[in-house]
mmCIF file of C-alpha atoms and ligand atoms in Angstrom:
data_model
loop_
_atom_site.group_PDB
_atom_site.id
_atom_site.type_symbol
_atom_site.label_atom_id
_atom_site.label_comp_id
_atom_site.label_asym_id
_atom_site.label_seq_id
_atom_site.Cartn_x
_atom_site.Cartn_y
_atom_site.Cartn_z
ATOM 1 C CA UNK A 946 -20.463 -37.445 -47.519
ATOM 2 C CA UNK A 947 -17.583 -35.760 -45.796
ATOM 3 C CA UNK A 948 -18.501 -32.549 -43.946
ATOM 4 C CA UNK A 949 -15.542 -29.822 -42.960
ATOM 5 C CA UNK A 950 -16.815 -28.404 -39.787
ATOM 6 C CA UNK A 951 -15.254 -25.320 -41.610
ATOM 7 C CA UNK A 952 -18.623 -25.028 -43.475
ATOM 8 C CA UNK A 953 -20.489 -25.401 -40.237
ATOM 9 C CA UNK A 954 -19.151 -21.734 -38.847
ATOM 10 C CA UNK A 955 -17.224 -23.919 -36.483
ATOM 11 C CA UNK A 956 -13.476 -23.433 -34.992
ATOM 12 C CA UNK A 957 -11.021 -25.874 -33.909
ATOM 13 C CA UNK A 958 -9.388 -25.083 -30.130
ATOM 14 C CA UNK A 959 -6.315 -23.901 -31.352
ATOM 15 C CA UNK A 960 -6.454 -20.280 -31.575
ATOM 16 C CA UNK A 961 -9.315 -20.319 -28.304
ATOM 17 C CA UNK A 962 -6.630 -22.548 -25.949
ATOM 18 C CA UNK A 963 -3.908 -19.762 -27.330
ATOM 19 C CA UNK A 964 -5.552 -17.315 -26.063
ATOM 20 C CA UNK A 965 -6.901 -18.908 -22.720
ATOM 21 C CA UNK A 966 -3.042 -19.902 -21.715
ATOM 22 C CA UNK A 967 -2.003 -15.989 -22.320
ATOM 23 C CA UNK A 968 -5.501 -14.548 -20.487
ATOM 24 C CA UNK A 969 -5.378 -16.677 -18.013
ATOM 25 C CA UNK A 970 -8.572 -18.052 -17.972
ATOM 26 C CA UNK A 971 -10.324 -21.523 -18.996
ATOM 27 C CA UNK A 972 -12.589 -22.154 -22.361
ATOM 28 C CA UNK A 973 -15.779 -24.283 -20.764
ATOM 29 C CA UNK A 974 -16.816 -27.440 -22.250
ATOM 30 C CA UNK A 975 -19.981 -28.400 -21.784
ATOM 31 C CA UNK A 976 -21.630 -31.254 -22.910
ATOM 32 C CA UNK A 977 -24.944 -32.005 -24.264
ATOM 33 C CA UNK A 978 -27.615 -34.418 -25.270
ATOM 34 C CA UNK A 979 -30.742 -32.349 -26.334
ATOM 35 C CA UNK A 980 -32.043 -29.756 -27.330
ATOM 36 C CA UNK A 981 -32.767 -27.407 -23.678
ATOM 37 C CA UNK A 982 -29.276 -27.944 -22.893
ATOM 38 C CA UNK A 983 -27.796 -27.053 -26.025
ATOM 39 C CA UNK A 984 -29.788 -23.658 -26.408
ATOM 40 C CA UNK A 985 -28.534 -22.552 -22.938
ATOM 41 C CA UNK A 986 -25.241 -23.356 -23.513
ATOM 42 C CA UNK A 987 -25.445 -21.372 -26.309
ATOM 43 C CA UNK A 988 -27.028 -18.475 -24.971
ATOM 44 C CA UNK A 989 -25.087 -18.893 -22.014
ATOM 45 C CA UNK A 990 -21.952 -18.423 -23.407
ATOM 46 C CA UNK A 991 -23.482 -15.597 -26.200
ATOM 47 C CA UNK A 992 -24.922 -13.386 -23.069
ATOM 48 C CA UNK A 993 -21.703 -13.314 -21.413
ATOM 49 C CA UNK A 994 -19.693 -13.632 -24.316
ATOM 50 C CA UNK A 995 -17.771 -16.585 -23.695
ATOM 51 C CA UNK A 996 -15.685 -18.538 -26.456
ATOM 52 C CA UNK A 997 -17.124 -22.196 -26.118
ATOM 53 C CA UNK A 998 -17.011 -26.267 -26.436
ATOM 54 C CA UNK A 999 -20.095 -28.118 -26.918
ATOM 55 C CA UNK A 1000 -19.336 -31.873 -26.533
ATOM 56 C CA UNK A 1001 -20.430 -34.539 -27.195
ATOM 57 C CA UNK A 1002 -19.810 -37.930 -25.691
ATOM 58 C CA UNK A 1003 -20.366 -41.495 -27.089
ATOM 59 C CA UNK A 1004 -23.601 -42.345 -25.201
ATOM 60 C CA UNK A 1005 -24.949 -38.871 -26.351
ATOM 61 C CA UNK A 1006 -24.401 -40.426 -29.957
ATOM 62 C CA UNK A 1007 -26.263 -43.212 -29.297
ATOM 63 C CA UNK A 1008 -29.228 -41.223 -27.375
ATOM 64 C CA UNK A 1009 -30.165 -38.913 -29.109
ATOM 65 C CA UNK A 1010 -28.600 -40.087 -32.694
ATOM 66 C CA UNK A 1011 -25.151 -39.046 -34.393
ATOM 67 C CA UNK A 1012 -26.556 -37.229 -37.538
ATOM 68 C CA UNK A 1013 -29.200 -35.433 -35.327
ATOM 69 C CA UNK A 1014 -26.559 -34.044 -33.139
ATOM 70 C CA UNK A 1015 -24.214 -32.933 -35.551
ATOM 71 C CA UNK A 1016 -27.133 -31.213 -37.266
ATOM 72 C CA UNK A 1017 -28.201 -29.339 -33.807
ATOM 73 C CA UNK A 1018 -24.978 -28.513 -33.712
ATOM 74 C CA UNK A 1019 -24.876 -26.793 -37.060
ATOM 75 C CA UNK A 1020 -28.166 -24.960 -35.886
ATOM 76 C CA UNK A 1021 -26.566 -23.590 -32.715
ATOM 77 C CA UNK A 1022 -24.378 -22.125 -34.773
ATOM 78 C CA UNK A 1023 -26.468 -20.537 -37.153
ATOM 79 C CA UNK A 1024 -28.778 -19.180 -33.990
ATOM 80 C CA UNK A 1025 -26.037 -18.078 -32.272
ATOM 81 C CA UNK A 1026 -25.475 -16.169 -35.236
ATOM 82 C CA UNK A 1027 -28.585 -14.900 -36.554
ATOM 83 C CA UNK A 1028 -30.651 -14.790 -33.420
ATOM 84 C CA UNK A 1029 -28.391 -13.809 -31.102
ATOM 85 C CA UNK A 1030 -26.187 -11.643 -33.110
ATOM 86 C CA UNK A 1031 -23.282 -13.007 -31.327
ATOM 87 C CA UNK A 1032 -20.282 -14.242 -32.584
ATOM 88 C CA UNK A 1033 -18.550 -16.577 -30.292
ATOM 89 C CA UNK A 1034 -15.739 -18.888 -31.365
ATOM 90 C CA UNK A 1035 -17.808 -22.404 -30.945
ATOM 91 C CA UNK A 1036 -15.912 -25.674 -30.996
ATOM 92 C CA UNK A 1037 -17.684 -29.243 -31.652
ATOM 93 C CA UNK A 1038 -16.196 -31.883 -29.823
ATOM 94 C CA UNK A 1039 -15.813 -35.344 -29.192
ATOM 95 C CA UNK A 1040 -15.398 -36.519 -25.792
ATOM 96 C CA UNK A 1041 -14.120 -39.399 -24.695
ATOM 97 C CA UNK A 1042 -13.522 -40.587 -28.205
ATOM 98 C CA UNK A 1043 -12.226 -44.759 -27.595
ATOM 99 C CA UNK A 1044 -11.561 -45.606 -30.725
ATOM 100 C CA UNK A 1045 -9.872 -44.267 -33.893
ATOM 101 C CA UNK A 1046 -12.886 -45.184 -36.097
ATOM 102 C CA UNK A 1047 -15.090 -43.288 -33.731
ATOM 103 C CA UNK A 1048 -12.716 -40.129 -34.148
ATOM 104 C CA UNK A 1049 -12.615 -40.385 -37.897
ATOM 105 C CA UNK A 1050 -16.611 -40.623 -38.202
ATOM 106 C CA UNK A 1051 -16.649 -37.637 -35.925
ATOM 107 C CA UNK A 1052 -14.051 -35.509 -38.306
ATOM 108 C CA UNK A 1053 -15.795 -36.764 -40.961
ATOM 109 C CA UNK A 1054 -19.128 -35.340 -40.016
ATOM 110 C CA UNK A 1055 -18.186 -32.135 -38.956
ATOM 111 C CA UNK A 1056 -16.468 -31.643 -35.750
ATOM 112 C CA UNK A 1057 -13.992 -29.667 -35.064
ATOM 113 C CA UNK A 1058 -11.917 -31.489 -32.227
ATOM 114 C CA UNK A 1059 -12.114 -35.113 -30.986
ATOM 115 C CA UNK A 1060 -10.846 -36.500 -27.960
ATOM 116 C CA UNK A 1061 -9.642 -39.600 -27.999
ATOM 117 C CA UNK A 1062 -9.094 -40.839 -24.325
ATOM 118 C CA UNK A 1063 -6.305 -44.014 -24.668
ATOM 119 C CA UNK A 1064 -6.116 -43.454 -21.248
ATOM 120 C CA UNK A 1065 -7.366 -47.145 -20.015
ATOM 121 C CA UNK A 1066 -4.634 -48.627 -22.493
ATOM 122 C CA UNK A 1067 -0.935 -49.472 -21.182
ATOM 123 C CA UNK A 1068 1.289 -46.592 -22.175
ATOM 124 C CA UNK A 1069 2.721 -47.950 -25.290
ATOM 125 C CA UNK A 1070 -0.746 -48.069 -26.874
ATOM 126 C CA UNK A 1071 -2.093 -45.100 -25.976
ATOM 127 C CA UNK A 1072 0.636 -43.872 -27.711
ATOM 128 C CA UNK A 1073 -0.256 -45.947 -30.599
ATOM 129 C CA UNK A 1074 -4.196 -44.689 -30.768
ATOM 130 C CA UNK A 1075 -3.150 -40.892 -30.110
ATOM 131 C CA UNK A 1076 -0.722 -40.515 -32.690
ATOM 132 C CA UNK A 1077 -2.793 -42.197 -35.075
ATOM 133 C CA UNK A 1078 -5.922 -39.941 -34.216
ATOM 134 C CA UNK A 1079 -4.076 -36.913 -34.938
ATOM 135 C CA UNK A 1080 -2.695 -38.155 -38.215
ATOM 136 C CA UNK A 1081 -5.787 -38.320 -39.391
ATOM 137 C CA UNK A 1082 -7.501 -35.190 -37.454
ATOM 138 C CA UNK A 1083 -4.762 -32.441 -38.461
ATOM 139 C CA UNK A 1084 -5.332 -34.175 -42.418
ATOM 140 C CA UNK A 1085 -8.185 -31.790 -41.538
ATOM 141 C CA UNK A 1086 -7.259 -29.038 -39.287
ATOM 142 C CA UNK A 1087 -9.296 -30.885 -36.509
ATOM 143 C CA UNK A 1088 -7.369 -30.764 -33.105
ATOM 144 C CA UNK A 1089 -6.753 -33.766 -30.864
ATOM 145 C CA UNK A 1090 -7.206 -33.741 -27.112
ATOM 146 C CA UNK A 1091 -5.140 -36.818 -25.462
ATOM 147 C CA UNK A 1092 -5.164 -38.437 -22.030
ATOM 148 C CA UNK A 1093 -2.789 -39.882 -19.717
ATOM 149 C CA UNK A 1094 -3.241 -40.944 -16.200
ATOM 150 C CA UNK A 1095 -6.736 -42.392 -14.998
ATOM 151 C CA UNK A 1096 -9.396 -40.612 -13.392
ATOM 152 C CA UNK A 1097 -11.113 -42.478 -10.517
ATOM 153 C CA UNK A 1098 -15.491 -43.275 -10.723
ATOM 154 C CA UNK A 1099 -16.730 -43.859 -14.408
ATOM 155 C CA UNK A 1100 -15.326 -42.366 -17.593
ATOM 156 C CA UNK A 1101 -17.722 -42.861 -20.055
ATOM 157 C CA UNK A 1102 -17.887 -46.767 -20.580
ATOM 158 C CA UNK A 1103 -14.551 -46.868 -19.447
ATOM 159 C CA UNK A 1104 -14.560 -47.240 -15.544
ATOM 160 C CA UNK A 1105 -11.930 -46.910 -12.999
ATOM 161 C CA UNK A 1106 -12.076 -47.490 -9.957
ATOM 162 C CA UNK A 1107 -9.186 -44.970 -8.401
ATOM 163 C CA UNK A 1108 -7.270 -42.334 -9.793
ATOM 164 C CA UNK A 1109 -3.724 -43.207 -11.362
ATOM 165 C CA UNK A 1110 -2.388 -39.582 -11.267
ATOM 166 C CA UNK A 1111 -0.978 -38.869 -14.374
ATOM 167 C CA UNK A 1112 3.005 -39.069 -14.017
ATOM 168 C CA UNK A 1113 5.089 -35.593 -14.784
ATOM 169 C CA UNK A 1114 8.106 -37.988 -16.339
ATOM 170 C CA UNK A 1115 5.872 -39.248 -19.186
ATOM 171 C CA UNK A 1116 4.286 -35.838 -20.814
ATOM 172 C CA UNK A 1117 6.936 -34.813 -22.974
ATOM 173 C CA UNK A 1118 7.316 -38.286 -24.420
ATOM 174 C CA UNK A 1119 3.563 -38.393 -24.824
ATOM 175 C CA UNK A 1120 3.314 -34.992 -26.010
ATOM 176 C CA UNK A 1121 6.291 -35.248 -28.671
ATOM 177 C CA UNK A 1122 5.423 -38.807 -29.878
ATOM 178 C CA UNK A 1123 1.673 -38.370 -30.030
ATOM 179 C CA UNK A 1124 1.432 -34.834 -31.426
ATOM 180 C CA UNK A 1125 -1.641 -33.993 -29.723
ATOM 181 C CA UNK A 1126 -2.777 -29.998 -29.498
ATOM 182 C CA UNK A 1127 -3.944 -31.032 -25.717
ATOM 183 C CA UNK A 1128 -3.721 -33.585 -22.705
ATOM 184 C CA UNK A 1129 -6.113 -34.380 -20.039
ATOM 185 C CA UNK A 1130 -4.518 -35.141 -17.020
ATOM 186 C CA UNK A 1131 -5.508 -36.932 -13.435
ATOM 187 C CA UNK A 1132 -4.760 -34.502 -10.596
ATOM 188 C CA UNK A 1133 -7.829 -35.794 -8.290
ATOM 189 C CA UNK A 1134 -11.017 -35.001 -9.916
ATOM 190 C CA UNK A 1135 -13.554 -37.355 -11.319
ATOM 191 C CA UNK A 1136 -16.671 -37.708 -13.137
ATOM 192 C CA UNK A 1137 -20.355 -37.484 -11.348
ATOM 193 C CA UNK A 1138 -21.683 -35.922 -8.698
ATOM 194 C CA UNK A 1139 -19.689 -38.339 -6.134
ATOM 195 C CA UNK A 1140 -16.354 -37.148 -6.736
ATOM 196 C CA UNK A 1141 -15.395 -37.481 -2.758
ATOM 197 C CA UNK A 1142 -16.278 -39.953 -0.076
ATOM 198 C CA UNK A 1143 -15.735 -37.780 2.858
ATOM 199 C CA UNK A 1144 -16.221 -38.961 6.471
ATOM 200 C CA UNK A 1145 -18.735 -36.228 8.708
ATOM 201 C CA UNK A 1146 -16.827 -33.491 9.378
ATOM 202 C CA UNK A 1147 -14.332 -34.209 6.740
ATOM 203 C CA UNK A 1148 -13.428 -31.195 3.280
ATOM 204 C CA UNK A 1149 -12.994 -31.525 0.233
ATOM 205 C CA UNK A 1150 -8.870 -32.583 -0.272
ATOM 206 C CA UNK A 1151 -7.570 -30.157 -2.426
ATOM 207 C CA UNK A 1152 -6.243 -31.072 -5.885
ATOM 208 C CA UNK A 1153 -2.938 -32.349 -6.605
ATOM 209 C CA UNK A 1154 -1.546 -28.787 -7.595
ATOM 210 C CA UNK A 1155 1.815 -29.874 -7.284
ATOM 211 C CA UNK A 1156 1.547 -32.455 -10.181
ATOM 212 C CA UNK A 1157 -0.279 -29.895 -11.842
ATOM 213 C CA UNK A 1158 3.322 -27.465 -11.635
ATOM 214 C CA UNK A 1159 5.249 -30.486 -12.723
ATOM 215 C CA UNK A 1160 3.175 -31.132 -15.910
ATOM 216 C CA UNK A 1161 3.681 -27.064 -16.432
ATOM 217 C CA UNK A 1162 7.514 -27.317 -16.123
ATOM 218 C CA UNK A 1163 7.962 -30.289 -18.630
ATOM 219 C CA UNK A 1164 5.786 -28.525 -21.336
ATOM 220 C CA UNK A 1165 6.089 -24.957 -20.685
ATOM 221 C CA UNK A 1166 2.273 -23.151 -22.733
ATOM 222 C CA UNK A 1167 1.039 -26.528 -23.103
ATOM 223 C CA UNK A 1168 -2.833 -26.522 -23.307
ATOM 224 C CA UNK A 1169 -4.226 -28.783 -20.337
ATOM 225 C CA UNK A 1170 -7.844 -30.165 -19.769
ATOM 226 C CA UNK A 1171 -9.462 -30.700 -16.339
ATOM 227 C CA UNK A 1172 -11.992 -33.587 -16.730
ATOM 228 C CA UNK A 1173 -14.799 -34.551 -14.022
ATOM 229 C CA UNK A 1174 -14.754 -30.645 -12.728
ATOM 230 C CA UNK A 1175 -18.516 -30.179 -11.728
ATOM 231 C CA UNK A 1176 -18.750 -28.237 -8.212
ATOM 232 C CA UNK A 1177 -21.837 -30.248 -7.418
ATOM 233 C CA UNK A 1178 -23.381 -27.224 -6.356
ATOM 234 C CA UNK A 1179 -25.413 -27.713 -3.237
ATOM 235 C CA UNK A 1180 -28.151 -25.663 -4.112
ATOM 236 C CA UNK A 1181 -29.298 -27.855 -6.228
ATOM 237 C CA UNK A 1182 -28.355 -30.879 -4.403
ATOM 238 C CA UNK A 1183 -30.259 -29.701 -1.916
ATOM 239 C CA UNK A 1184 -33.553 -29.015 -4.143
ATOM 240 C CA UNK A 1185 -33.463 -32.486 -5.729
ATOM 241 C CA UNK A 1186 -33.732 -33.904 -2.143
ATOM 242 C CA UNK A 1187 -36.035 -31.469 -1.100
ATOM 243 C CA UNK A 1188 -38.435 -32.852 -4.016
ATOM 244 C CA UNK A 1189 -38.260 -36.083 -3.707
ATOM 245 C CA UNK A 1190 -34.984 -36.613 -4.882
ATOM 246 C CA UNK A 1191 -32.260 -39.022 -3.007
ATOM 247 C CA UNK A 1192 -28.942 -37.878 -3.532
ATOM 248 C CA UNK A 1193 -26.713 -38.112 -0.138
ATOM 249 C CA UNK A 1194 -23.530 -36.860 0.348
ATOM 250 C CA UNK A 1195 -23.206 -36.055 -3.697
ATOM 251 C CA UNK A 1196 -20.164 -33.250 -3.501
ATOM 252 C CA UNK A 1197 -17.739 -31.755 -6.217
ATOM 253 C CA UNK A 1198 -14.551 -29.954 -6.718
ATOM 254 C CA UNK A 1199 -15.058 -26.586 -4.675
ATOM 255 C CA UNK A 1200 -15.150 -23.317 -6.723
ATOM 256 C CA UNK A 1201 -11.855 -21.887 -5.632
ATOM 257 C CA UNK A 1202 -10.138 -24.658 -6.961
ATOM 258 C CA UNK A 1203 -11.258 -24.449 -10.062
ATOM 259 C CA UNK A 1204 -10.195 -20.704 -10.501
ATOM 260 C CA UNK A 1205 -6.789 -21.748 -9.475
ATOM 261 C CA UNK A 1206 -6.886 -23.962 -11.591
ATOM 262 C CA UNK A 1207 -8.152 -21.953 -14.601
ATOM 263 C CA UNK A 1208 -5.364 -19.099 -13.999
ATOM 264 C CA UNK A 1209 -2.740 -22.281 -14.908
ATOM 265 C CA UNK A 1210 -2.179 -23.990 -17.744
ATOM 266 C CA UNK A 1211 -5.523 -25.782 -17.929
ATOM 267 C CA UNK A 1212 -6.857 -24.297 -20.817
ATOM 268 C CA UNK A 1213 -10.495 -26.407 -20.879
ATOM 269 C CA UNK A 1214 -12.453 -27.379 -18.094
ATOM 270 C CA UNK A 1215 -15.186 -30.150 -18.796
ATOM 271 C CA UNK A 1216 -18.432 -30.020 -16.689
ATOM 272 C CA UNK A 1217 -21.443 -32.416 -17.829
ATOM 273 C CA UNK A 1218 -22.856 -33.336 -13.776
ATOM 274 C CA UNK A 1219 -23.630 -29.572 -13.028
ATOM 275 C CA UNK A 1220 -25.892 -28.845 -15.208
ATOM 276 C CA UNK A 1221 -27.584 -32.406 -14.958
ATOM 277 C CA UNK A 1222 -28.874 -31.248 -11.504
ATOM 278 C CA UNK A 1223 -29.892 -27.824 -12.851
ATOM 279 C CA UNK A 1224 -32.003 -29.734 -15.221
ATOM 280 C CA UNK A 1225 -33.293 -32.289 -12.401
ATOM 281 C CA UNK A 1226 -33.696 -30.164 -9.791
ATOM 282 C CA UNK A 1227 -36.018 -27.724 -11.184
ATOM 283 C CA UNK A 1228 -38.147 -30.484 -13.062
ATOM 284 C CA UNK A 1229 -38.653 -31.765 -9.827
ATOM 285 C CA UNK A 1230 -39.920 -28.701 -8.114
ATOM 286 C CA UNK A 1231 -41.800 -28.252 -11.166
ATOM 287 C CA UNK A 1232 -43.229 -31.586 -10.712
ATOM 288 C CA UNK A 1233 -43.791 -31.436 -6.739
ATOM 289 C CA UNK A 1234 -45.492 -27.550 -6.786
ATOM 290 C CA UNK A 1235 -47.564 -27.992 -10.001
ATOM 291 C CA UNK A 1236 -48.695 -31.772 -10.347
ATOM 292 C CA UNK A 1237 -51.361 -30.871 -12.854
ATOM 293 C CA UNK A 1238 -48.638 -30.023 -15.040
ATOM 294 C CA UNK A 1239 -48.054 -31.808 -18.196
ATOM 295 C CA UNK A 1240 -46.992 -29.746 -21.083
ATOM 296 C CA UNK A 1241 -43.054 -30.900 -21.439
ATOM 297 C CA UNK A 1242 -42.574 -27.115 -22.087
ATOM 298 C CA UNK A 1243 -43.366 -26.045 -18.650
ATOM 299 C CA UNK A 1244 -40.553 -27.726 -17.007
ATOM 300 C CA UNK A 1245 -38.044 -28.213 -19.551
ATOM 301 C CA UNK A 1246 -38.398 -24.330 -20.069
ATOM 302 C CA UNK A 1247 -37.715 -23.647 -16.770
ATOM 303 C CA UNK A 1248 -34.748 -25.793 -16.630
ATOM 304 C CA UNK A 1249 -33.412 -24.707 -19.727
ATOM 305 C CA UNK A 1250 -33.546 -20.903 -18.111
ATOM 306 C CA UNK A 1251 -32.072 -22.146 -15.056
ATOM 307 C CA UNK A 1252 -29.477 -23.647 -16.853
ATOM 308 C CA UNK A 1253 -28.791 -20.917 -19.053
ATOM 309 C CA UNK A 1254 -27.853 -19.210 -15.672
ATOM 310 C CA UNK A 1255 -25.498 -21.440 -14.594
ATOM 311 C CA UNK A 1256 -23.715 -21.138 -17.534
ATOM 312 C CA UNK A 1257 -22.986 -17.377 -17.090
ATOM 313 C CA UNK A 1258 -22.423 -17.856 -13.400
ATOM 314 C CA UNK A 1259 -19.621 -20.453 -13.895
ATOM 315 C CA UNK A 1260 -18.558 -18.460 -16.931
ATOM 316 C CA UNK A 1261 -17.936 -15.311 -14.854
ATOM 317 C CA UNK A 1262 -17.044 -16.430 -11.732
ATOM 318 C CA UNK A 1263 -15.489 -19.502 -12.462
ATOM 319 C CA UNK A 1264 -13.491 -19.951 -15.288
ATOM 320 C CA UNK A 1265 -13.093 -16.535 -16.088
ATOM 321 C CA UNK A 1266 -13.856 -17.435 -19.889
ATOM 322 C CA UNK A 1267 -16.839 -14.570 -19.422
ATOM 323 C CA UNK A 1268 -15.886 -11.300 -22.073
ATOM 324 C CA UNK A 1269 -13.267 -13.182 -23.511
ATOM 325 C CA UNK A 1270 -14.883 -14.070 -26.898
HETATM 326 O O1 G3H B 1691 -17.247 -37.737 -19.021
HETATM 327 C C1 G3H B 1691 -18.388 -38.134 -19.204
HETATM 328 C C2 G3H B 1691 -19.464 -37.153 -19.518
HETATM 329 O O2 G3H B 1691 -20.032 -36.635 -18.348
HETATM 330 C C3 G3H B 1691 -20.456 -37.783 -20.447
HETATM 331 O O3 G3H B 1691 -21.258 -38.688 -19.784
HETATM 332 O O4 G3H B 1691 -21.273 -40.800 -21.137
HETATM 333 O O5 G3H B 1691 -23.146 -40.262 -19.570
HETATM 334 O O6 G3H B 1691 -22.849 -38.985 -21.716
HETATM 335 P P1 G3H B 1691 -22.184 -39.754 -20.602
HETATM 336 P P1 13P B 1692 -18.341 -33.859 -14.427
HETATM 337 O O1 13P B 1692 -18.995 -35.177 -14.224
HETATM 338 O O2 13P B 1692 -17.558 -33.427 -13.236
HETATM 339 O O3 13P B 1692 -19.283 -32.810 -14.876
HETATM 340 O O4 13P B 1692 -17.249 -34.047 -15.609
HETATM 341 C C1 13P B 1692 -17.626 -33.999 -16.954
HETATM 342 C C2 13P B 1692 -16.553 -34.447 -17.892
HETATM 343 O O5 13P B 1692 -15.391 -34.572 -17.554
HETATM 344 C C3 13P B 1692 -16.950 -34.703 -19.271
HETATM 345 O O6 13P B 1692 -15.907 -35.226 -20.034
HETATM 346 ZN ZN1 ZN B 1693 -14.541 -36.443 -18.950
#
C-alpha cells in the first residue's frame, strides 16, 4: 500500500529550506534509530521551536526495521502534536539513499524527502540516478537532496578514503540536468567523530569557505546541505573516557564554523555523531556511578534528557533554526 507522507502530518523541505536561505539560518537534520533519540529530537526541536528533519539512513532500516520506523515516525508526529501542542514543520528523510529502488520504497511509505547520494558514481551516472530519483519523487511532491563531490572517512556503506571537494564548474550542470530541490557538497567535513587527524599542537583547518562562495555564485538561493557536521563536543568526549570509554583524539568541525556556515546558503546541516556520544556518555556514567543498575529506563532516560538538551543547545546557538518554526 502506498502511503503519502501528506497523511502522516509531514512536510517536504521546500517551503522550510525557503525560508532558512531568506532567515539566514540552517534546518537541523538529525538522524535516528530508536525510540530515546527520536522523542528528544522531537521535543528538542518543539521546546525551542525549531522546524526539523528526522532521518533516516539505510543501516537504521535494517536495525531497527523499515515499517517500524516509518510508523515511529508517524507517532512523532502525532505527539508532537497532541502532547506537545507544538506545531513544527517535520520532514522524514532518507539519507544516504544509494539506489533508486531504495528511494522509491521510501516515497512509497511515507517520507517526505529522500536523498539519494550518487556521489561514489563517475559524474555521468550520478547524473543518471539523480534525475531519475526526482522523476519519480516530485510524481509525489517528495523533494530530492543530491550529492556531488566525496566526503573523506565512511559515508554510510559507501567509504572514501579522502575528500574530493566538490568542483564549483559542475553545479549548474548538475543542478539543471538532475532537477534536484538540494545538493550536498564536500567543503572538508566528514562523517564520525574523527573528522581531523591533527598533529599535538595542531587546530582544526577551517572549511573550504571559498568553494563554499563559488557554489553560491553559480546557483545564486540554491539550498545547500553540510554532511558529517558533528562538533564532537569534548564534553562528552571527555566523559566517555572518563568512564571507561577509549576514544583519543576524536574531534569535529568547531562551532563557529558551523554558524558561518549556517548564515550561507547551506540550508540543512546533518549531525548523527553528536548525539551518539550524548547517548554513550551518560550510559556510561550511569553504568560506572550506579552498577546495581539495571532497569534500561534508568539510563536510556537520562540520555534521552541529555540529548534532548543538546538539541536545543545546537538549535539556538548553532544553527540558529531555534524560534524559527
Ligand atoms: O551519514 C551517516 C549517518 O551518520 C548514518 O550512519 O549508517 O551508521 O546509520 P549509519
Ligand atoms: P556526523 O557524523 O558529523 O554527525 O554527520 C552525520 C551525517 O552527515 C549524516 O548524514
Ligand atoms: Zn551524511
Amino acid at each position: 500500500m502506498v502511503v503519502s507522507y501528506k497523511d502522516l502530518g509531514l512536510v517536504n523541505s521546500r517551503e522550510m529550506f525557503k525560508k532558512a536561505m531568506a532567515g539566514k539560518y540552517a534546518v537541523p537534520a538529525y538522524n535516528f534509530n530508536n525510540m530515546e533519540q527520536l522523542q528528544a529530537i522531537i521535543g528538542g526541536c518543539a521546546e525551542s521551536n525549531s522546524p526539523v528533519i528526522i532521518q533516516v539512513s539505510s543501516g537504521a532500516r535494517k536495525y531497527a526495521n523499515q515499517t517500524l520506523l516509518r510508523y515511529m515516525a508517524e507517532g512523532a508526529v502525532q505527539m508532537c502534536r497532541h502532547d506537545l501542542k507544538s506545531n513544527i514543520p517535520i520532514v522524514l528523510h532518507l539519507d544516504h539513499g544509494d539506489t533508486f529502488e531504495l528511494c522509491k520504497s521510501c516515497v512509497d511509505t511515507g517520507f517526505s524527502s529522500v536523498m539519494i547520494d550518487g556521489s561514489h558514481h563517475p559524474y555521468e551516472k550520478n547524473i543518471e540516478v539523480t534525475k531519475q530519483v526526482v522523476e519519480y519523487a516530485h510524481a509525489h511532491d517528495v523533494t530530492v537532496e543530491g550529492e556531488l563531490g566525496v566526503l573523506a572517512g565512511i559515508e554510510d556503506e559507501v567509504s572514501a578514503e579522502h575528500h574530493t571537494y566538490t568542483d564549483p564548474n559542475q553545479v549548474v550542470d548538475f543542478v539543471k540536468r538532475t532537477g534536484v530541490d538540494s545538493l550536498a557538497i564536500s567543503i572538508g567535513t566528514s562523517h564520525g567523530a574523527y573528522k581531523f587527524r591533527l598533529k599535538p599542537g595542531e587546530s582544526v583547518p577551517p572549511l573550504r569557505f571559498d568553494i563554499l562562495a563559488e557554489i553560491e555564485k553559480k546557483i545564486p538561493g540554491f539550498p545547500i546541505v553540510l554532511h558529517g557536521a558533528s562538533s564532537v563536543v569534548q564534553e562528552y568526549v571527555a566523559m566517555i573516557n572518563k568512564f571507561g570509554g577509549k576514544m583519543d583524539n576524536a574531534v569535529g568541525v568547531p562551532e563557529e564554523q558551523l554558524r558561518r556556515a549556517a548564515q550561507s546558503a547551506v540550508c540543512k546541516i546533518n549531525i548523527d555523531s553528536d548525539g551518539r556520544l550524548v547517548v554513550t556518555a551518560i550510559i556510561r556514567k550511569v553504568f560506572a556511578e550506579q552498577p546495581g543498575e539495571f532497569d534500561p529506563r534508568k539510563y536510556l532516560g537520562p540520555a534521552r534528557e541529555e540529548l534532548k538538551k543538546l538539541i536545543i543547545a545546537k538549535n539556538t546557538n548553532v544553527l540558529g533554526s531555534a524560534g524559527k518554526a
